[in-house]
Every structure is written in structure tokens, then in C-alpha cells.
PDB file of C-alpha atoms in Angstrom:
ATOM      1  CA  MET T1260     -11.898  18.511 -15.107  1.00  0.00           C
ATOM      2  CA  ALA T1261     -14.177  15.718 -16.276  1.00  0.00           C
ATOM      3  CA  LYS T1262     -17.680  16.784 -17.297  1.00  0.00           C
ATOM      4  CA  SER T1263     -19.516  13.766 -15.929  1.00  0.00           C
ATOM      5  CA  GLY T1264     -19.176  10.872 -13.501  1.00  0.00           C
ATOM      6  CA  ALA T1265     -20.169  10.069  -9.939  1.00  0.00           C
ATOM      7  CA  LEU T1266     -17.133  11.877  -8.481  1.00  0.00           C
ATOM      8  CA  ASN T1267     -17.100  14.936 -10.716  1.00  0.00           C
ATOM      9  CA  GLY T1268     -16.870  18.030  -8.520  1.00  0.00           C
ATOM     10  CA  ARG T1269     -17.110  15.993  -5.308  1.00  0.00           C
ATOM     11  CA  LEU T1270     -14.685  16.663  -2.467  1.00  0.00           C
ATOM     12  CA  VAL T1271     -12.760  13.510  -1.568  1.00  0.00           C
ATOM     13  CA  VAL T1272     -10.492  13.665   1.478  1.00  0.00           C
ATOM     14  CA  LEU T1273      -7.457  11.386   1.413  1.00  0.00           C
ATOM     15  CA  MET T1274      -6.338  10.784   4.991  1.00  0.00           C
ATOM     16  CA  GLY T1275      -2.641   9.972   4.848  1.00  0.00           C
ATOM     17  CA  GLY T1276      -2.805  10.966   1.193  1.00  0.00           C
ATOM     18  CA  SER T1277       0.806  12.102   0.788  1.00  0.00           C
ATOM     19  CA  GLY T1278       2.149   8.542   0.963  1.00  0.00           C
ATOM     20  CA  PHE T1279       2.868   5.884  -1.636  1.00  0.00           C
ATOM     21  CA  ILE T1280      -0.724   4.729  -2.227  1.00  0.00           C
ATOM     22  CA  GLY T1281      -2.138   8.235  -1.875  1.00  0.00           C
ATOM     23  CA  ASN T1282      -0.146   9.444  -4.874  1.00  0.00           C
ATOM     24  CA  TYR T1283      -1.952   6.948  -7.116  1.00  0.00           C
ATOM     25  CA  VAL T1284      -5.401   7.357  -5.569  1.00  0.00           C
ATOM     26  CA  ALA T1285      -5.141  11.127  -5.965  1.00  0.00           C
ATOM     27  CA  GLN T1286      -4.238  10.815  -9.644  1.00  0.00           C
ATOM     28  CA  ALA T1287      -7.175   8.484 -10.316  1.00  0.00           C
ATOM     29  CA  LEU T1288      -9.534  10.920  -8.576  1.00  0.00           C
ATOM     30  CA  LEU T1289      -8.210  13.964 -10.435  1.00  0.00           C
ATOM     31  CA  GLU T1290      -8.748  12.169 -13.738  1.00  0.00           C
ATOM     32  CA  ARG T1291     -12.401  11.697 -12.792  1.00  0.00           C
ATOM     33  CA  GLY T1292     -12.874  15.356 -11.982  1.00  0.00           C
ATOM     34  CA  ALA T1293     -13.043  14.998  -8.208  1.00  0.00           C
ATOM     35  CA  ARG T1294     -11.801  17.720  -5.898  1.00  0.00           C
ATOM     36  CA  VAL T1295      -9.082  16.234  -3.709  1.00  0.00           C
ATOM     37  CA  ARG T1296      -7.933  17.235  -0.239  1.00  0.00           C
ATOM     38  CA  ILE T1297      -4.646  15.650   0.832  1.00  0.00           C
ATOM     39  CA  ALA T1298      -4.634  15.410   4.634  1.00  0.00           C
ATOM     40  CA  SER T1299      -1.305  14.347   6.053  1.00  0.00           C
ATOM     41  CA  ARG T1300       1.312  15.073   8.676  1.00  0.00           C
ATOM     42  CA  HIS T1301       3.512  16.199   5.777  1.00  0.00           C
ATOM     43  CA  PRO T1302       1.176  17.322   2.969  1.00  0.00           C
ATOM     44  CA  GLU T1303       4.056  19.051   1.192  1.00  0.00           C
ATOM     45  CA  GLN T1304       5.220  15.605   0.097  1.00  0.00           C
ATOM     46  CA  ALA T1305       2.241  15.580  -2.275  1.00  0.00           C
ATOM     47  CA  PHE T1306       2.912  19.001  -3.817  1.00  0.00           C
ATOM     48  CA  LYS T1307       4.316  17.204  -6.879  1.00  0.00           C
ATOM     49  CA  LEU T1308       0.697  16.411  -7.819  1.00  0.00           C
ATOM     50  CA  LYS T1309      -0.216  20.097  -8.266  1.00  0.00           C
ATOM     51  CA  PRO T1310       0.514  20.195 -12.020  1.00  0.00           C
ATOM     52  CA  LEU T1311      -2.031  17.393 -12.538  1.00  0.00           C
ATOM     53  CA  ALA T1312      -4.905  19.375 -11.021  1.00  0.00           C
ATOM     54  CA  ASN T1313      -7.026  22.149 -12.443  1.00  0.00           C
ATOM     55  CA  LEU T1314      -7.347  25.454 -10.596  1.00  0.00           C
ATOM     56  CA  GLY T1315      -9.048  24.828  -7.255  1.00  0.00           C
ATOM     57  CA  GLN T1316      -9.187  21.077  -7.746  1.00  0.00           C
ATOM     58  CA  MET T1317      -6.594  20.166  -5.099  1.00  0.00           C
ATOM     59  CA  GLN T1318      -6.268  21.167  -1.447  1.00  0.00           C
ATOM     60  CA  PHE T1319      -3.674  20.338   1.210  1.00  0.00           C
ATOM     61  CA  ALA T1320      -4.251  20.064   4.969  1.00  0.00           C
ATOM     62  CA  ARG T1321      -1.789  19.303   7.741  1.00  0.00           C
ATOM     63  CA  CYS T1322      -3.239  16.553   9.904  1.00  0.00           C
ATOM     64  CA  ASP T1323      -2.154  14.500  12.900  1.00  0.00           C
ATOM     65  CA  ALA T1324      -4.023  11.199  12.733  1.00  0.00           C
ATOM     66  CA  ALA T1325      -3.409  10.674  16.460  1.00  0.00           C
ATOM     67  CA  ASP T1326      -5.318  13.885  17.268  1.00  0.00           C
ATOM     68  CA  ARG T1327      -9.087  13.530  16.997  1.00  0.00           C
ATOM     69  CA  GLN T1328      -9.768  17.241  16.558  1.00  0.00           C
ATOM     70  CA  SER T1329      -7.204  17.438  13.783  1.00  0.00           C
ATOM     71  CA  VAL T1330      -8.861  14.490  12.029  1.00  0.00           C
ATOM     72  CA  GLU T1331     -12.316  16.026  12.304  1.00  0.00           C
ATOM     73  CA  ARG T1332     -11.152  19.405  10.950  1.00  0.00           C
ATOM     74  CA  CYS T1333      -9.663  17.777   7.871  1.00  0.00           C
ATOM     75  CA  ILE T1334     -12.836  15.841   7.062  1.00  0.00           C
ATOM     76  CA  ALA T1335     -15.137  18.868   7.345  1.00  0.00           C
ATOM     77  CA  GLY T1336     -17.207  19.279   4.179  1.00  0.00           C
ATOM     78  CA  ALA T1337     -16.160  15.937   2.665  1.00  0.00           C
ATOM     79  CA  ASP T1338     -18.390  14.154   0.163  1.00  0.00           C
ATOM     80  CA  ALA T1339     -16.253  11.013   0.522  1.00  0.00           C
ATOM     81  CA  VAL T1340     -13.233   9.876   2.529  1.00  0.00           C
ATOM     82  CA  VAL T1341     -10.409   7.418   1.888  1.00  0.00           C
ATOM     83  CA  ASN T1342      -8.238   6.376   4.830  1.00  0.00           C
ATOM     84  CA  LEU T1343      -4.700   5.474   3.791  1.00  0.00           C
ATOM     85  CA  VAL T1344      -2.965   5.950   7.143  1.00  0.00           C
ATOM     86  CA  GLY T1345      -0.579   3.127   8.022  1.00  0.00           C
ATOM     87  CA  SER T1346       2.647   2.651   9.934  1.00  0.00           C
ATOM     88  CA  PHE T1347       4.897   0.067  11.559  1.00  0.00           C
ATOM     89  CA  SER T1348       6.035   2.465  14.289  1.00  0.00           C
ATOM     90  CA  GLY T1349       4.449   4.672  16.916  1.00  0.00           C
ATOM     91  CA  ASN T1350       1.195   4.046  18.760  1.00  0.00           C
ATOM     92  CA  LEU T1351      -0.293   1.616  16.235  1.00  0.00           C
ATOM     93  CA  GLY T1352      -3.439   0.991  18.250  1.00  0.00           C
ATOM     94  CA  ARG T1353      -4.233   4.697  18.141  1.00  0.00           C
ATOM     95  CA  ILE T1354      -3.316   5.655  14.576  1.00  0.00           C
ATOM     96  CA  MET T1355      -4.541   2.479  12.839  1.00  0.00           C
ATOM     97  CA  GLY T1356      -7.133   1.290  15.360  1.00  0.00           C
ATOM     98  CA  GLU T1357      -8.871   4.229  17.030  1.00  0.00           C
ATOM     99  CA  ALA T1358      -8.217   6.971  14.464  1.00  0.00           C
ATOM    100  CA  PRO T1359     -10.032   5.234  11.573  1.00  0.00           C
ATOM    101  CA  GLY T1360     -13.099   5.134  13.807  1.00  0.00           C
ATOM    102  CA  TRP T1361     -12.834   8.903  14.367  1.00  0.00           C
ATOM    103  CA  MET T1362     -12.577   9.401  10.622  1.00  0.00           C
ATOM    104  CA  ALA T1363     -15.643   7.268   9.941  1.00  0.00           C
ATOM    105  CA  GLU T1364     -17.653   9.069  12.625  1.00  0.00           C
ATOM    106  CA  ALA T1365     -16.678  12.459  11.201  1.00  0.00           C
ATOM    107  CA  ALA T1366     -17.535  11.330   7.667  1.00  0.00           C
ATOM    108  CA  ALA T1367     -20.953  10.124   8.814  1.00  0.00           C
ATOM    109  CA  ARG T1368     -21.668  13.445  10.571  1.00  0.00           C
ATOM    110  CA  GLU T1369     -20.669  15.355   7.442  1.00  0.00           C
ATOM    111  CA  GLY T1370     -23.109  13.292   5.388  1.00  0.00           C
ATOM    112  CA  ALA T1371     -20.385  11.749   3.225  1.00  0.00           C
ATOM    113  CA  GLY T1372     -21.752   9.302   0.691  1.00  0.00           C
ATOM    114  CA  ALA T1373     -18.810   6.892   0.734  1.00  0.00           C
ATOM    115  CA  PHE T1374     -15.926   5.833   2.945  1.00  0.00           C
ATOM    116  CA  VAL T1375     -13.067   3.573   1.828  1.00  0.00           C
ATOM    117  CA  HIS T1376     -10.725   2.172   4.446  1.00  0.00           C
ATOM    118  CA  VAL T1377      -7.467   0.735   3.114  1.00  0.00           C
ATOM    119  CA  SER T1378      -6.453  -1.982   5.552  1.00  0.00           C
ATOM    120  CA  ALA T1379      -4.185  -4.972   4.827  1.00  0.00           C
ATOM    121  CA  ILE T1380      -4.237  -8.730   4.340  1.00  0.00           C
ATOM    122  CA  ALA T1381      -2.621  -8.802   7.784  1.00  0.00           C
ATOM    123  CA  ALA T1382      -5.920  -7.679   9.328  1.00  0.00           C
ATOM    124  CA  GLU T1383      -6.932 -11.339   9.376  1.00  0.00           C
ATOM    125  CA  PRO T1384      -4.255 -12.258  11.958  1.00  0.00           C
ATOM    126  CA  ASP T1385      -2.810 -15.678  12.689  1.00  0.00           C
ATOM    127  CA  GLU T1386      -4.449 -16.770  15.940  1.00  0.00           C
ATOM    128  CA  ASP T1387      -1.183 -18.307  17.133  1.00  0.00           C
ATOM    129  CA  THR T1388       0.866 -15.135  16.653  1.00  0.00           C
ATOM    130  CA  GLU T1389       0.485 -11.816  18.446  1.00  0.00           C
ATOM    131  CA  ILE T1390       1.348  -9.041  16.009  1.00  0.00           C
ATOM    132  CA  GLU T1391       0.599  -5.476  17.085  1.00  0.00           C
ATOM    133  CA  TYR T1392       0.293  -4.275  13.489  1.00  0.00           C
ATOM    134  CA  ALA T1393      -2.285  -6.927  12.598  1.00  0.00           C
ATOM    135  CA  ALA T1394      -4.301  -6.312  15.769  1.00  0.00           C
ATOM    136  CA  ALA T1395      -4.381  -2.566  15.071  1.00  0.00           C
ATOM    137  CA  LYS T1396      -5.516  -3.101  11.495  1.00  0.00           C
ATOM    138  CA  LYS T1397      -8.296  -5.410  12.656  1.00  0.00           C
ATOM    139  CA  LEU T1398      -9.450  -2.896  15.282  1.00  0.00           C
ATOM    140  CA  GLY T1399      -9.453  -0.139  12.669  1.00  0.00           C
ATOM    141  CA  GLU T1400     -11.769  -2.142  10.417  1.00  0.00           C
ATOM    142  CA  GLU T1401     -14.159  -2.821  13.291  1.00  0.00           C
ATOM    143  CA  ARG T1402     -14.269   0.846  14.339  1.00  0.00           C
ATOM    144  CA  VAL T1403     -14.879   1.995  10.767  1.00  0.00           C
ATOM    145  CA  LEU T1404     -17.757  -0.399  10.131  1.00  0.00           C
ATOM    146  CA  ALA T1405     -19.323   0.425  13.494  1.00  0.00           C
ATOM    147  CA  ALA T1406     -19.392   4.149  12.654  1.00  0.00           C
ATOM    148  CA  PHE T1407     -19.986   3.896   8.886  1.00  0.00           C
ATOM    149  CA  PRO T1408     -21.649   0.531   8.119  1.00  0.00           C
ATOM    150  CA  LYS T1409     -21.587   1.137   4.361  1.00  0.00           C
ATOM    151  CA  ALA T1410     -17.817   1.683   4.313  1.00  0.00           C
ATOM    152  CA  THR T1411     -15.742  -0.391   1.908  1.00  0.00           C
ATOM    153  CA  ILE T1412     -12.763  -2.232   3.415  1.00  0.00           C
ATOM    154  CA  LEU T1413      -9.844  -2.954   1.084  1.00  0.00           C
ATOM    155  CA  ARG T1414      -7.200  -5.439   2.188  1.00  0.00           C
ATOM    156  CA  PRO T1415      -4.281  -5.242  -0.255  1.00  0.00           C
ATOM    157  CA  GLY T1416      -1.329  -7.577  -0.207  1.00  0.00           C
ATOM    158  CA  ILE T1417       2.248  -6.305  -0.373  1.00  0.00           C
ATOM    159  CA  LEU T1418       2.247  -3.390  -2.789  1.00  0.00           C
ATOM    160  CA  PHE T1419       4.694  -2.852  -5.595  1.00  0.00           C
ATOM    161  CA  GLY T1420       5.212   0.098  -7.910  1.00  0.00           C
ATOM    162  CA  LYS T1421       7.963   1.941  -9.728  1.00  0.00           C
ATOM    163  CA  ASP T1422       8.679   4.087  -6.657  1.00  0.00           C
ATOM    164  CA  ASP T1423       7.891   1.561  -3.912  1.00  0.00           C
ATOM    165  CA  ALA T1424       9.948   0.755  -0.817  1.00  0.00           C
ATOM    166  CA  PHE T1425       9.684  -3.021  -1.316  1.00  0.00           C
ATOM    167  CA  ILE T1426      11.032  -3.997  -4.735  1.00  0.00           C
ATOM    168  CA  ASN T1427      13.410  -1.033  -4.766  1.00  0.00           C
ATOM    169  CA  MET T1428      14.929  -1.984  -1.417  1.00  0.00           C
ATOM    170  CA  PHE T1429      15.890  -5.427  -2.721  1.00  0.00           C
ATOM    171  CA  ALA T1430      16.900  -3.979  -6.078  1.00  0.00           C
ATOM    172  CA  GLY T1431      19.381  -1.635  -4.418  1.00  0.00           C
ATOM    173  CA  LEU T1432      20.935  -4.434  -2.397  1.00  0.00           C
ATOM    174  CA  ILE T1433      21.138  -6.799  -5.353  1.00  0.00           C
ATOM    175  CA  SER T1434      22.813  -4.149  -7.499  1.00  0.00           C
ATOM    176  CA  THR T1435      25.655  -3.722  -4.985  1.00  0.00           C
ATOM    177  CA  LEU T1436      26.164  -6.982  -3.078  1.00  0.00           C
ATOM    178  CA  PRO T1437      27.365 -10.258  -4.643  1.00  0.00           C
ATOM    179  CA  VAL T1438      25.895 -12.386  -1.837  1.00  0.00           C
ATOM    180  CA  LEU T1439      22.603 -11.616  -0.116  1.00  0.00           C
ATOM    181  CA  PRO T1440      20.662 -13.194   2.753  1.00  0.00           C
ATOM    182  CA  VAL T1441      17.000 -13.977   2.115  1.00  0.00           C
ATOM    183  CA  PHE T1442      14.657 -13.894   5.095  1.00  0.00           C
ATOM    184  CA  ALA T1443      11.708 -16.305   5.045  1.00  0.00           C
ATOM    185  CA  PRO T1444      12.797 -17.586   1.615  1.00  0.00           C
ATOM    186  CA  GLU T1445       9.796 -19.921   1.277  1.00  0.00           C
ATOM    187  CA  ALA T1446       7.199 -17.372   2.434  1.00  0.00           C
ATOM    188  CA  LYS T1447       4.503 -16.979  -0.205  1.00  0.00           C
ATOM    189  CA  LEU T1448       3.433 -13.536  -1.385  1.00  0.00           C
ATOM    190  CA  GLN T1449       0.956 -12.216  -3.945  1.00  0.00           C
ATOM    191  CA  PRO T1450       2.441  -8.791  -4.751  1.00  0.00           C
ATOM    192  CA  VAL T1451      -0.187  -6.323  -5.966  1.00  0.00           C
ATOM    193  CA  TYR T1452       0.317  -3.357  -8.282  1.00  0.00           C
ATOM    194  CA  VAL T1453      -0.381  -0.088  -6.467  1.00  0.00           C
ATOM    195  CA  ASP T1454      -2.233   1.384  -9.444  1.00  0.00           C
ATOM    196  CA  ASP T1455      -4.721  -1.504  -9.317  1.00  0.00           C
ATOM    197  CA  VAL T1456      -5.393  -0.870  -5.626  1.00  0.00           C
ATOM    198  CA  ALA T1457      -5.903   2.843  -6.315  1.00  0.00           C
ATOM    199  CA  GLU T1458      -8.405   2.006  -9.039  1.00  0.00           C
ATOM    200  CA  ALA T1459     -10.240  -0.307  -6.639  1.00  0.00           C
ATOM    201  CA  ALA T1460     -10.520   2.493  -4.075  1.00  0.00           C
ATOM    202  CA  VAL T1461     -11.937   4.917  -6.616  1.00  0.00           C
ATOM    203  CA  ARG T1462     -14.443   2.414  -8.000  1.00  0.00           C
ATOM    204  CA  ALA T1463     -15.657   1.769  -4.470  1.00  0.00           C
ATOM    205  CA  LEU T1464     -16.178   5.525  -4.040  1.00  0.00           C
ATOM    206  CA  GLU T1465     -18.055   5.736  -7.322  1.00  0.00           C
ATOM    207  CA  ASP T1466     -20.511   2.978  -6.434  1.00  0.00           C
ATOM    208  CA  PRO T1467     -20.973   2.640  -2.655  1.00  0.00           C
ATOM    209  CA  GLY T1468     -24.343   1.036  -3.289  1.00  0.00           C
ATOM    210  CA  SER T1469     -22.643  -2.007  -4.813  1.00  0.00           C
ATOM    211  CA  PHE T1470     -19.388  -2.100  -2.862  1.00  0.00           C
ATOM    212  CA  GLY T1471     -20.240  -0.500   0.485  1.00  0.00           C
ATOM    213  CA  GLY T1472     -20.309  -2.624   3.627  1.00  0.00           C
ATOM    214  CA  LYS T1473     -18.006  -5.237   2.063  1.00  0.00           C
ATOM    215  CA  ILE T1474     -14.433  -6.432   2.551  1.00  0.00           C
ATOM    216  CA  PHE T1475     -12.245  -7.043  -0.506  1.00  0.00           C
ATOM    217  CA  GLU T1476      -8.915  -8.878  -0.556  1.00  0.00           C
ATOM    218  CA  LEU T1477      -6.722  -7.355  -3.232  1.00  0.00           C
ATOM    219  CA  THR T1478      -3.768  -9.447  -4.349  1.00  0.00           C
ATOM    220  CA  GLY T1479      -1.789  -9.895  -7.527  1.00  0.00           C
ATOM    221  CA  PRO T1480      -2.429 -12.711 -10.020  1.00  0.00           C
ATOM    222  CA  GLU T1481       0.703 -14.713  -9.168  1.00  0.00           C
ATOM    223  CA  THR T1482       2.092 -16.292  -6.012  1.00  0.00           C
ATOM    224  CA  LEU T1483       5.840 -15.957  -5.494  1.00  0.00           C
ATOM    225  CA  THR T1484       8.202 -16.904  -2.691  1.00  0.00           C
ATOM    226  CA  MET T1485      10.651 -14.398  -1.277  1.00  0.00           C
ATOM    227  CA  MET T1486      13.457 -16.343  -2.916  1.00  0.00           C
ATOM    228  CA  GLU T1487      11.728 -16.192  -6.297  1.00  0.00           C
ATOM    229  CA  ILE T1488      11.218 -12.444  -5.984  1.00  0.00           C
ATOM    230  CA  ASN T1489      14.907 -11.870  -5.261  1.00  0.00           C
ATOM    231  CA  GLU T1490      15.920 -14.124  -8.147  1.00  0.00           C
ATOM    232  CA  ALA T1491      13.548 -12.322 -10.520  1.00  0.00           C
ATOM    233  CA  ILE T1492      14.995  -8.932  -9.537  1.00  0.00           C
ATOM    234  CA  ALA T1493      18.547 -10.178 -10.107  1.00  0.00           C
ATOM    235  CA  ALA T1494      17.589 -11.608 -13.512  1.00  0.00           C
ATOM    236  CA  ALA T1495      15.947  -8.313 -14.523  1.00  0.00           C
ATOM    237  CA  GLN T1496      19.182  -6.529 -13.587  1.00  0.00           C
ATOM    238  CA  HIS T1497      21.180  -9.054 -15.662  1.00  0.00           C
ATOM    239  CA  ARG T1498      23.230  -9.969 -12.600  1.00  0.00           C
ATOM    240  CA  HIS T1499      24.504 -13.223 -11.164  1.00  0.00           C
ATOM    241  CA  ARG T1500      23.915 -13.248  -7.409  1.00  0.00           C
ATOM    242  CA  SER T1501      24.186 -15.818  -4.632  1.00  0.00           C
ATOM    243  CA  PHE T1502      21.226 -15.922  -2.266  1.00  0.00           C
ATOM    244  CA  LEU T1503      21.537 -17.453   1.197  1.00  0.00           C
ATOM    245  CA  PRO T1504      18.326 -18.709   2.851  1.00  0.00           C
ATOM    246  CA  MET T1505      18.382 -17.439   6.439  1.00  0.00           C
ATOM    247  CA  PRO T1506      17.231 -19.592   9.382  1.00  0.00           C
ATOM    248  CA  ASP T1507      14.188 -18.250  11.208  1.00  0.00           C
ATOM    249  CA  ALA T1508      16.033 -17.839  14.494  1.00  0.00           C
ATOM    250  CA  LEU T1509      18.714 -15.661  12.908  1.00  0.00           C
ATOM    251  CA  SER T1510      16.099 -13.653  11.005  1.00  0.00           C
ATOM    252  CA  ALA T1511      14.162 -12.990  14.220  1.00  0.00           C
ATOM    253  CA  LEU T1512      17.358 -11.840  15.944  1.00  0.00           C
ATOM    254  CA  PHE T1513      18.117  -9.459  13.066  1.00  0.00           C
ATOM    255  CA  ALA T1514      14.590  -8.003  13.226  1.00  0.00           C
ATOM    256  CA  ALA T1515      14.990  -7.395  16.971  1.00  0.00           C
ATOM    257  CA  LEU T1516      18.083  -5.225  16.480  1.00  0.00           C
ATOM    258  CA  PRO T1517      17.627  -1.427  16.429  1.00  0.00           C
ATOM    259  CA  GLY T1518      18.156   0.383  13.155  1.00  0.00           C
ATOM    260  CA  THR T1519      17.488  -2.575  10.856  1.00  0.00           C
ATOM    261  CA  PRO T1520      15.131  -2.197   7.845  1.00  0.00           C
ATOM    262  CA  MET T1521      12.763  -4.815   9.270  1.00  0.00           C
ATOM    263  CA  ASN T1522      11.191  -4.828  12.745  1.00  0.00           C
ATOM    264  CA  GLY T1523       9.634  -7.680  14.682  1.00  0.00           C
ATOM    265  CA  ASP T1524       6.113  -7.199  13.332  1.00  0.00           C
ATOM    266  CA  GLN T1525       7.361  -7.053   9.762  1.00  0.00           C
ATOM    267  CA  TRP T1526       9.348 -10.235  10.270  1.00  0.00           C
ATOM    268  CA  GLN T1527       6.374 -12.105  11.738  1.00  0.00           C
ATOM    269  CA  LEU T1528       4.112 -10.933   8.918  1.00  0.00           C
ATOM    270  CA  LEU T1529       6.673 -11.946   6.314  1.00  0.00           C
ATOM    271  CA  LYS T1530       7.198 -15.336   7.905  1.00  0.00           C
ATOM    272  CA  GLN T1531       3.491 -16.220   7.802  1.00  0.00           C
ATOM    273  CA  GLY T1532       3.223 -15.125   4.165  1.00  0.00           C
ATOM    274  CA  ASN T1533       0.946 -12.626   2.491  1.00  0.00           C
ATOM    275  CA  VAL T1534      -1.717 -14.273   0.352  1.00  0.00           C
ATOM    276  CA  ALA T1535      -5.482 -13.947   0.050  1.00  0.00           C
ATOM    277  CA  SER T1536      -7.523 -16.147   2.375  1.00  0.00           C
ATOM    278  CA  GLY T1537     -10.182 -16.685  -0.272  1.00  0.00           C
ATOM    279  CA  GLN T1538     -12.918 -15.811   2.223  1.00  0.00           C
ATOM    280  CA  PHE T1539     -13.625 -12.431   0.643  1.00  0.00           C
ATOM    281  CA  PRO T1540     -14.200 -11.130  -2.904  1.00  0.00           C
ATOM    282  CA  GLY T1541     -11.269  -9.738  -4.851  1.00  0.00           C
ATOM    283  CA  PHE T1542     -10.475  -7.596  -7.870  1.00  0.00           C
ATOM    284  CA  ASP T1543     -12.819  -9.512 -10.146  1.00  0.00           C
ATOM    285  CA  LYS T1544     -15.872  -8.281  -8.247  1.00  0.00           C
ATOM    286  CA  LEU T1545     -14.649  -4.725  -8.777  1.00  0.00           C
ATOM    287  CA  GLY T1546     -14.188  -5.301 -12.502  1.00  0.00           C
ATOM    288  CA  ILE T1547     -10.392  -5.046 -12.365  1.00  0.00           C
ATOM    289  CA  ALA T1548      -7.831  -7.440 -13.852  1.00  0.00           C
ATOM    290  CA  PRO T1549      -4.731  -7.135 -11.604  1.00  0.00           C
ATOM    291  CA  LYS T1550      -1.343  -6.899 -13.280  1.00  0.00           C
ATOM    292  CA  PRO T1551       1.618  -9.185 -12.447  1.00  0.00           C
ATOM    293  CA  LEU T1552       5.018  -7.989 -11.283  1.00  0.00           C
ATOM    294  CA  ASP T1553       6.829  -9.430 -14.300  1.00  0.00           C
ATOM    295  CA  LEU T1554       4.890  -7.081 -16.566  1.00  0.00           C
ATOM    296  CA  PHE T1555       6.968  -4.183 -15.201  1.00  0.00           C
ATOM    297  CA  LEU T1556      10.096  -5.609 -13.588  1.00  0.00           C
ATOM    298  CA  ASP T1557      12.393  -5.739 -16.619  1.00  0.00           C
ATOM    299  CA  ARG T1558      11.717  -2.073 -17.454  1.00  0.00           C
ATOM    300  CA  TRP T1559      11.986  -0.856 -13.860  1.00  0.00           C
ATOM    301  CA  MET T1560      15.335  -2.576 -13.304  1.00  0.00           C
ATOM    302  CA  VAL T1561      17.081  -0.795 -16.184  1.00  0.00           C
ATOM    303  CA  ARG T1562      18.360   1.923 -13.830  1.00  0.00           C
ATOM    304  CA  TYR T1563      19.932  -0.725 -11.569  1.00  0.00           C
ATOM    305  CA  ARG T1564      21.880  -2.449 -14.351  1.00  0.00           C
ATOM    306  CA  LYS T1565      25.618  -1.963 -14.592  1.00  0.00           C
ATOM    307  CA  HIS T1566      25.356  -0.132 -17.908  1.00  0.00           C
ATOM    308  CA  GLY T1567      21.711   0.846 -17.791  1.00  0.00           C
ATOM    309  CA  ARG T1568      19.800   0.108 -20.967  1.00  0.00           C
ATOM    310  CA  PHE T1569      23.077  -0.817 -22.682  1.00  0.00           C
ATOM    311  CA  ALA T1570      23.745  -3.628 -20.196  1.00  0.00           C
ATOM    312  CA  ASP T1571      24.719  -7.086 -21.398  1.00  0.00           C
ATOM    313  CA  ARG T1572      22.316  -9.896 -20.700  1.00  0.00           C
ATOM    314  CA  VAL T1573      24.721 -11.148 -18.024  1.00  0.00           C
ATOM    315  CA  SER T1574      26.551  -8.783 -15.677  1.00  0.00           C
ATOM    316  CA  ALA T1575      28.666  -9.128 -12.583  1.00  0.00           C
TER     317      ALA T1575
END
């Protein structure tokens, strides 16, 4: 455990901490000597972090974010709280709108010194489009700031990482299919490295005096279209692939079908793009230089190549 630092020995509760972002936030906190409580519907999914913690440094709590009493029990005794709960299914207004307010109220009652709420770029919704996910995210921010005015709101763009569900989904398809449809091919994205977002969350916890009560838009340093992302993945796999731009009407129909990997909200969000508005500070104000996707992509795609690291520069 670290011997000094603002978070050394402090109990930080990660609500929804067993998910993709939580894995990285927890590691950053453990490195700083914080005590970490993973609160999640399935905390066992974070048991893989146990070897990284010292004795007594990590706790696990089963939590239902839709149950106020469950939320309050998990935040008891917290010195700081990070809310990472997010979903595209279920009662979004409750778990991403109302529940963050419960968390902030509980944190305030416990005397927590910092609260970080991880929202999304989508929380600044397009006025012409009704998207339940975006509305819930916006409500969550409002409830958090009402209950904990010095909370820090982080709005990351689409996250990428070695074990993500975004790049890896396309990578799997590209490795097996010779021809692939591309939805919203011209939509602009600023993919952001998950480790950078985790670092932003921890820095906000360390210095709530500087970063509390503010909204930060966290996006990567490059803007790519969906078509460019697919082409970059194929190139990193050393594969020739044909990509078919899909008309919006057909894409919307696909998203409306049950069992597809993209629902209506996800399609609408993708269609409108995912870039910073420029109305809020970003990584630079947190002292972080975000990393681009191409810094990692070639290495991450080795396992998808036909012959792994022995693959030719051009494959089928």
C-alpha cells in the first residue's frame, strides 16, 4: 500500500465497479493505496482484482442499483464514491437517473469528501431526437449535482480497451466475414482509452477542491468515422475486407429487431456521432494526455490474425 497521497487508506466505493471501467478505476485506486469496495449486482466478476490488493485493501458488496436501501448500505462509511453504473436495458430512468441521486445523497450523509459520476457524451442530447438513454444520463447528472454540488461529472466518449465490447466486437466480425455492413459509416467518433478515463476519475477524487462541481468531456485525440474504424481494424489484422455502407432506414430496421447487438437507442446515438461539444473542459484540465487508438490497435489485433504474430502483411 502506498505510504502517502490523498487517497491512501481512504475507503472509495465503486458503484457498478465490476464492469469494464470499474476494473481500471479499481487498479488506479489500489496503486494509490486506497481501500476499495466494489459494489455491484455481480461483484464476483471483479474477484480477478484480488491479487492486486494488499490484505484488507479490497471489499466486495452485492448491490442492486434500482433498490435505494441496497445503494445506501453499500455506501455506508465511504470517504469517496465513484458511480459507474450504466446500461442500455432495463428501467434506465431509475438506474441511471434516480439511483445516482440516491448515491449522492448517501455520500453526502456519510460525509464523503468526493463524488465522481461517470456519465456520457450522450448526456447532452440532441433536442430533435428522443433517446431514453441520453435522457436518463442527463437526469442522473442533475440529481447528483443537486445532492452533492461538489461532485465531478465525467462525460467520456466511446471507450476502447484491450478487453472492450466495442473494438473487439468489430474485430471478431472482421476476422470471420469477407463482407461486412457498416452502420452510420460517416458518423464521427472520438474513441477514448479506458485507462485515461480511469485516471481522470482518480485525479478528480484526489483533488475535489479543483475538480469538484465541474463537468468534463473526455474524448480521444483523434476523430474517426465508423468506416475508418472498421478499415483500421481490418488493416491491423492484415486482412482484405469489403465494407458496405448501410442506409439509415435499413440500419434502423435492424436495430428494432430483437436479439441484435444494437438496439434503437444505440443506433440513434451512433447516428448522431460521439464527439466533444467543446462547451466543457477536457483531459488537458486534468493534466492528462489522452492516447489514440492506433497506439494499441496493431498489438491488440495480433490474436485475430490468421496466423497470429506470424501472419503475413496481407491475409485473406
